[in-house]
Amino acid sequence: MAIRSMRFTPDVLLGAPRRSSAVPNTAGTLAVYTQTSYSFESHSKTNEIRVLDIDSGQSALITNDPGASNPQWLGDKDQLVWLKTKGNGNTSFIVGDAREVDKTYMAGTVPGPVSDLKITNIEPGKIGFAVSGKANPDGSLYNPHDAKKPYTTGKLYTSLFVRHWDAYVEPQKNAIWYGLLEKAPLSPARRQAGKYSVSGLTNLIAVSGLNGVESPIPPFGGTGDFDISPTAIVFIAKDPDLDPATHTACSCYYAPMFSWTGMSSKDSVCRVQGFKGLQGAMSSPVITSDGGSIALLAMQIDGYESDKNRILYVPNPWNAEMIEVFESSDGKGSWQLSPSAISFAQGDQSLLINVEETGRGVLYDLPLHNIRSAKPDALKQLTRSGYVNDVAPAAANSSKLFVSGSSLVDNSLWTIIDPANPDDVRVVSSNSRSGSTFGLSSSQVDETWFRGAEDHPVHAWIVKPSNFKPGEKYPLAYLIHGGPQGAWNDQWSTRWNPAVFAEQGYVVITPNPTGSTGYGQPFTDGIRGEWGGRPYEDLVKGFEHIEQQLKYVDVTRAVALGASYGGYMMNWIQGHPLGRKFKALVTHDGVFSMTSQLASEEQYFPLHDLKGPIWKVPENWAKWDPSRFTENWSTPHLIIHNELDYRLTIAEGLAAFNVLQMRGVDSAFLTFPDENHWVLNPENSLLWHRTVINWINKHVGLPTLSEEPDLSQGMASMSV
């Protein structure tokens, strides 16, 4: 039985079970998923593969092996296959029965770490699979456990991308590998009779002769970068002829699988690229069940990672016909929204489209029968609240859909919907019982609109304390999102969760100013060349709106917090009049000096947003530089910056903290030597939350958390 938490604290947030999306079996009776949790008592992580009985809502443990991952249905009754990493770096394929969890066996082992397992049923007893894994320069599977240690630590580079996200770039590259899981014939003489065995692995990129191609695309690429069918594999990769640090241009590759144990000719791979000026990034390639057609998302502008995604439909990859769905004569596309993922449905007769829309993650259905002339009014909206993370058929040969999602108060919600009647929603499972196990409810969540820069409407979410009382006033926590082309959505998060701040006694307001996604591409594009301009004006007007319209908010006790671009905005606000409205600020991994962006890895980002390189448009780089206004810095300020953040180097945080200290401003500096742009280790994240919350609470007069950070255990504390 789930026990209601007395208070939604950081410990509860970080220790609560985290579920993946769930995938039903072909009968629609069971759904498999992974679940992780962390215990702050034992300081240990639990990793599980579980199966949910869809009718009863009860779940059963399949395995709690810490190396188990990527469970998939084999299609044979209730059989599953999953990956298991071993101490020597190898990966085993484990087969088991969902209803007889003690009956498992190893189908085979490959000599290195692989992940992102996808499978496809070729014929009874014969299953094709694809995984991702690092490849050595010679095309073999890379196993760091077997790699020879060099005699020197030196690294010599002669091109951009010295390091990416949180690691130095190495010779090994991501690759897609394929093979067969084949069932041995039933024979008393064979020990493996009736059991699956792994054929081995083939490097798809190497045997295709695609020199320089890397897929999935680092650092975040995974199963969304490729798809498989019984007869073909489709995948995307950055254009190998262009520098990945300054370009986002991609190609899509279609590889027919005449044999799942090898490939006869490198010429058999078809390359899809550059449709009618769509020269930018690609994502979400999907393939029909017969392998005959593909669809994908493509951007127009090379070098702009937040350009609008267009839907491309390719009826036959071998001929030149490519259809841009919702194409318009002006080249902008007739649908203003930017899809984030697509998938085939209804026997490949329609496309399911995931898209951000006004602070929500919405699912749409688009029939394919008139795809060449389709207009946005052909879209059918299937969801209206929360955020859809994934969607799968509820059962084989069923029109119903199994949807995995979340909301601002519910960390995992699984539902079944019927596209014919999307208002008829069956709740299969809510991990937090609609937030009640955390002491949260949807009644805490509200939203507001106000007029921002150039009188443009701006949307914001409001999250109130669970014990909110009308007539009382509460201090304001103003949260600014990163990106900057991003958004606050009706979605769960374990890194920046508005509810965990609200439960301290704040009214949390999360505005989506100029540059935010989900409000039309012109609004997203409006931040270009305006980093401290229109978005800052939106935030000023948003604060005025709160002061004038939300009488339950005490703006005299306000704090502001932000990470990445939100951290930039904290530093910008600190040097401008809005900064005097707050009692305290928090910058996590933010920009201090725009010129330091030249130390970042993905240089296409500042090149696009600042309209060119520094030697051509130095005035653009200088105009929005927070360090130019440090003479105004006076608001108490917590700076957080991590040493493995190669997107915004730690010098940014140190410089901001040093300025604050030299100016005599109440300030503190928190750093994690083993974290990147985010804080992912649960123990580190708990310290992060305690430090941040105690900092802002101190400055608005709220109680500190019951347990202060222990500075004597693994963390040095020094003051002068």
mmCIF file of N, CA and C in Angstrom, residues 335-383:
data_model
loop_
_atom_site.group_PDB
_atom_site.id
_atom_site.type_symbol
_atom_site.label_atom_id
_atom_site.label_comp_id
_atom_site.label_asym_id
_atom_site.label_seq_id
_atom_site.Cartn_x
_atom_site.Cartn_y
_atom_site.Cartn_z
ATOM 1 N N TRP A 335 1.743 24.503 -40.305
ATOM 2 C CA TRP A 335 1.520 24.212 -38.885
ATOM 3 C C TRP A 335 2.599 24.915 -38.088
ATOM 4 N N GLN A 336 2.213 25.768 -37.158
ATOM 5 C CA GLN A 336 3.178 26.583 -36.422
ATOM 6 C C GLN A 336 3.949 25.788 -35.374
ATOM 7 N N LEU A 337 3.420 24.648 -34.944
ATOM 8 C CA LEU A 337 4.066 23.894 -33.878
ATOM 9 C C LEU A 337 5.202 23.025 -34.412
ATOM 10 N N SER A 338 6.078 22.605 -33.488
ATOM 11 C CA SER A 338 7.259 21.822 -33.841
ATOM 12 C C SER A 338 7.187 20.453 -33.175
ATOM 13 N N PRO A 339 6.846 19.390 -33.919
ATOM 14 C CA PRO A 339 6.737 18.054 -33.322
ATOM 15 C C PRO A 339 8.063 17.595 -32.725
ATOM 16 N N SER A 340 7.970 16.764 -31.695
ATOM 17 C CA SER A 340 9.179 16.235 -31.063
ATOM 18 C C SER A 340 9.393 14.758 -31.356
ATOM 19 N N ALA A 341 8.340 14.034 -31.734
ATOM 20 C CA ALA A 341 8.464 12.616 -32.064
ATOM 21 C C ALA A 341 7.260 12.194 -32.890
ATOM 22 N N ILE A 342 7.466 11.161 -33.706
ATOM 23 C CA ILE A 342 6.376 10.601 -34.514
ATOM 24 C C ILE A 342 6.471 9.081 -34.477
ATOM 25 N N SER A 343 5.364 8.414 -34.800
ATOM 26 C CA SER A 343 5.356 6.957 -34.911
ATOM 27 C C SER A 343 4.183 6.546 -35.788
ATOM 28 N N PHE A 344 4.330 5.407 -36.463
ATOM 29 C CA PHE A 344 3.244 4.879 -37.274
ATOM 30 C C PHE A 344 2.232 4.170 -36.381
ATOM 31 N N ALA A 345 0.960 4.204 -36.780
ATOM 32 C CA ALA A 345 -0.103 3.575 -36.004
ATOM 33 C C ALA A 345 -1.201 3.105 -36.937
ATOM 34 N N GLN A 346 -2.183 2.412 -36.364
ATOM 35 C CA GLN A 346 -3.358 1.947 -37.103
ATOM 36 C C GLN A 346 -2.951 1.169 -38.354
ATOM 37 N N GLY A 347 -2.051 0.185 -38.162
ATOM 38 C CA GLY A 347 -1.609 -0.601 -39.307
ATOM 39 C C GLY A 347 -0.889 0.223 -40.345
ATOM 40 N N ASP A 348 -0.113 1.199 -39.887
ATOM 41 C CA ASP A 348 0.662 2.108 -40.747
ATOM 42 C C ASP A 348 -0.214 3.034 -41.575
ATOM 43 N N GLN A 349 -1.467 3.209 -41.165
ATOM 44 C CA GLN A 349 -2.382 4.075 -41.900
ATOM 45 C C GLN A 349 -2.454 5.485 -41.322
ATOM 46 N N SER A 350 -1.763 5.726 -40.211
ATOM 47 C CA SER A 350 -1.753 7.069 -39.632
ATOM 48 C C SER A 350 -0.446 7.303 -38.904
ATOM 49 N N LEU A 351 -0.180 8.564 -38.612
ATOM 50 C CA LEU A 351 0.989 8.964 -37.835
ATOM 51 C C LEU A 351 0.523 9.512 -36.496
ATOM 52 N N LEU A 352 1.183 9.080 -35.424
ATOM 53 C CA LEU A 352 1.002 9.695 -34.120
ATOM 54 C C LEU A 352 2.090 10.743 -33.947
ATOM 55 N N ILE A 353 1.715 11.926 -33.473
ATOM 56 C CA ILE A 353 2.637 13.061 -33.410
ATOM 57 C C ILE A 353 2.662 13.604 -31.983
ATOM 58 N N ASN A 354 3.851 13.614 -31.371
ATOM 59 C CA ASN A 354 4.049 14.248 -30.073
ATOM 60 C C ASN A 354 4.524 15.673 -30.300
ATOM 61 N N VAL A 355 3.916 16.629 -29.582
ATOM 62 C CA VAL A 355 4.294 18.021 -29.794
ATOM 63 C C VAL A 355 4.048 18.835 -28.535
ATOM 64 N N GLU A 356 4.934 19.786 -28.261
ATOM 65 C CA GLU A 356 4.710 20.756 -27.190
ATOM 66 C C GLU A 356 3.691 21.784 -27.661
ATOM 67 N N GLU A 357 2.723 22.064 -26.779
ATOM 68 C CA GLU A 357 1.713 23.050 -27.134
ATOM 69 C C GLU A 357 1.217 23.731 -25.867
ATOM 70 N N THR A 358 1.483 25.027 -25.770
ATOM 71 C CA THR A 358 1.078 25.875 -24.639
ATOM 72 C C THR A 358 1.314 25.193 -23.299
ATOM 73 N N GLY A 359 2.535 24.724 -23.078
ATOM 74 C CA GLY A 359 2.912 24.187 -21.779
ATOM 75 C C GLY A 359 2.493 22.758 -21.531
ATOM 76 N N ARG A 360 2.138 22.027 -22.583
ATOM 77 C CA ARG A 360 1.734 20.640 -22.445
ATOM 78 C C ARG A 360 2.421 19.798 -23.513
ATOM 79 N N GLY A 361 2.498 18.509 -23.275
ATOM 80 C CA GLY A 361 3.022 17.578 -24.269
ATOM 81 C C GLY A 361 1.874 16.808 -24.874
ATOM 82 N N VAL A 362 1.409 17.211 -26.042
ATOM 83 C CA VAL A 362 0.149 16.762 -26.613
ATOM 84 C C VAL A 362 0.396 15.672 -27.656
ATOM 85 N N LEU A 363 -0.565 14.766 -27.781
ATOM 86 C CA LEU A 363 -0.517 13.704 -28.783
ATOM 87 C C LEU A 363 -1.602 13.942 -29.830
ATOM 88 N N TYR A 364 -1.193 13.923 -31.104
ATOM 89 C CA TYR A 364 -2.122 14.078 -32.226
ATOM 90 C C TYR A 364 -2.070 12.838 -33.112
ATOM 91 N N ASP A 365 -3.163 12.626 -33.845
ATOM 92 C CA ASP A 365 -3.254 11.559 -34.839
ATOM 93 C C ASP A 365 -3.479 12.195 -36.208
ATOM 94 N N LEU A 366 -2.725 11.722 -37.216
ATOM 95 C CA LEU A 366 -2.848 12.245 -38.577
ATOM 96 C C LEU A 366 -3.021 11.090 -39.556
ATOM 97 N N PRO A 367 -4.188 10.960 -40.208
ATOM 98 C CA PRO A 367 -4.377 9.910 -41.227
ATOM 99 C C PRO A 367 -3.427 10.128 -42.408
ATOM 100 N N LEU A 368 -2.991 9.020 -43.013
ATOM 101 C CA LEU A 368 -2.026 9.106 -44.103
ATOM 102 C C LEU A 368 -2.661 9.007 -45.490
ATOM 103 N N HIS A 369 -3.954 8.777 -45.563
ATOM 104 C CA HIS A 369 -4.540 8.511 -46.872
ATOM 105 C C HIS A 369 -4.491 9.724 -47.807
ATOM 106 N N ASN A 370 -4.491 10.935 -47.256
ATOM 107 C CA ASN A 370 -4.368 12.134 -48.097
ATOM 108 C C ASN A 370 -3.137 12.944 -47.699
ATOM 109 N N ILE A 371 -2.051 12.239 -47.437
ATOM 110 C CA ILE A 371 -0.887 12.892 -46.836
ATOM 111 C C ILE A 371 -0.279 13.957 -47.747
ATOM 112 N N ARG A 372 -0.388 13.795 -49.058
ATOM 113 C CA ARG A 372 0.227 14.762 -49.970
ATOM 114 C C ARG A 372 -0.442 16.134 -49.899
ATOM 115 N N SER A 373 -1.702 16.173 -49.538
ATOM 116 C CA SER A 373 -2.420 17.451 -49.483
ATOM 117 C C SER A 373 -2.946 17.760 -48.079
ATOM 118 N N ALA A 374 -2.434 17.069 -47.081
ATOM 119 C CA ALA A 374 -2.958 17.219 -45.720
ATOM 120 C C ALA A 374 -2.770 18.638 -45.196
ATOM 121 N N LYS A 375 -3.756 19.123 -44.461
ATOM 122 C CA LYS A 375 -3.716 20.417 -43.800
ATOM 123 C C LYS A 375 -3.791 20.198 -42.285
ATOM 124 N N PRO A 376 -3.350 21.177 -41.505
ATOM 125 C CA PRO A 376 -3.384 21.005 -40.052
ATOM 126 C C PRO A 376 -4.760 20.668 -39.492
ATOM 127 N N ASP A 377 -5.833 21.057 -40.186
ATOM 128 C CA ASP A 377 -7.164 20.733 -39.658
ATOM 129 C C ASP A 377 -7.486 19.242 -39.758
ATOM 130 N N ALA A 378 -6.598 18.466 -40.432
ATOM 131 C CA ALA A 378 -6.775 17.014 -40.468
ATOM 132 C C ALA A 378 -6.278 16.344 -39.193
ATOM 133 N N LEU A 379 -5.553 17.089 -38.370
ATOM 134 C CA LEU A 379 -5.028 16.545 -37.118
ATOM 135 C C LEU A 379 -6.154 16.318 -36.119
ATOM 136 N N LYS A 380 -6.069 15.214 -35.412
ATOM 137 C CA LYS A 380 -7.028 14.928 -34.348
ATOM 138 C C LYS A 380 -6.291 14.898 -33.024
ATOM 139 N N GLN A 381 -6.685 15.792 -32.103
ATOM 140 C CA GLN A 381 -6.018 15.880 -30.813
ATOM 141 C C GLN A 381 -6.508 14.755 -29.907
ATOM 142 N N LEU A 382 -5.553 13.987 -29.363
ATOM 143 C CA LEU A 382 -5.895 12.830 -28.546
ATOM 144 C C LEU A 382 -5.723 13.080 -27.048
ATOM 145 N N THR A 383 -4.884 14.031 -26.651
ATOM 146 C CA THR A 383 -4.702 14.355 -25.232
ATOM 147 C C THR A 383 -4.769 15.862 -25.047
#
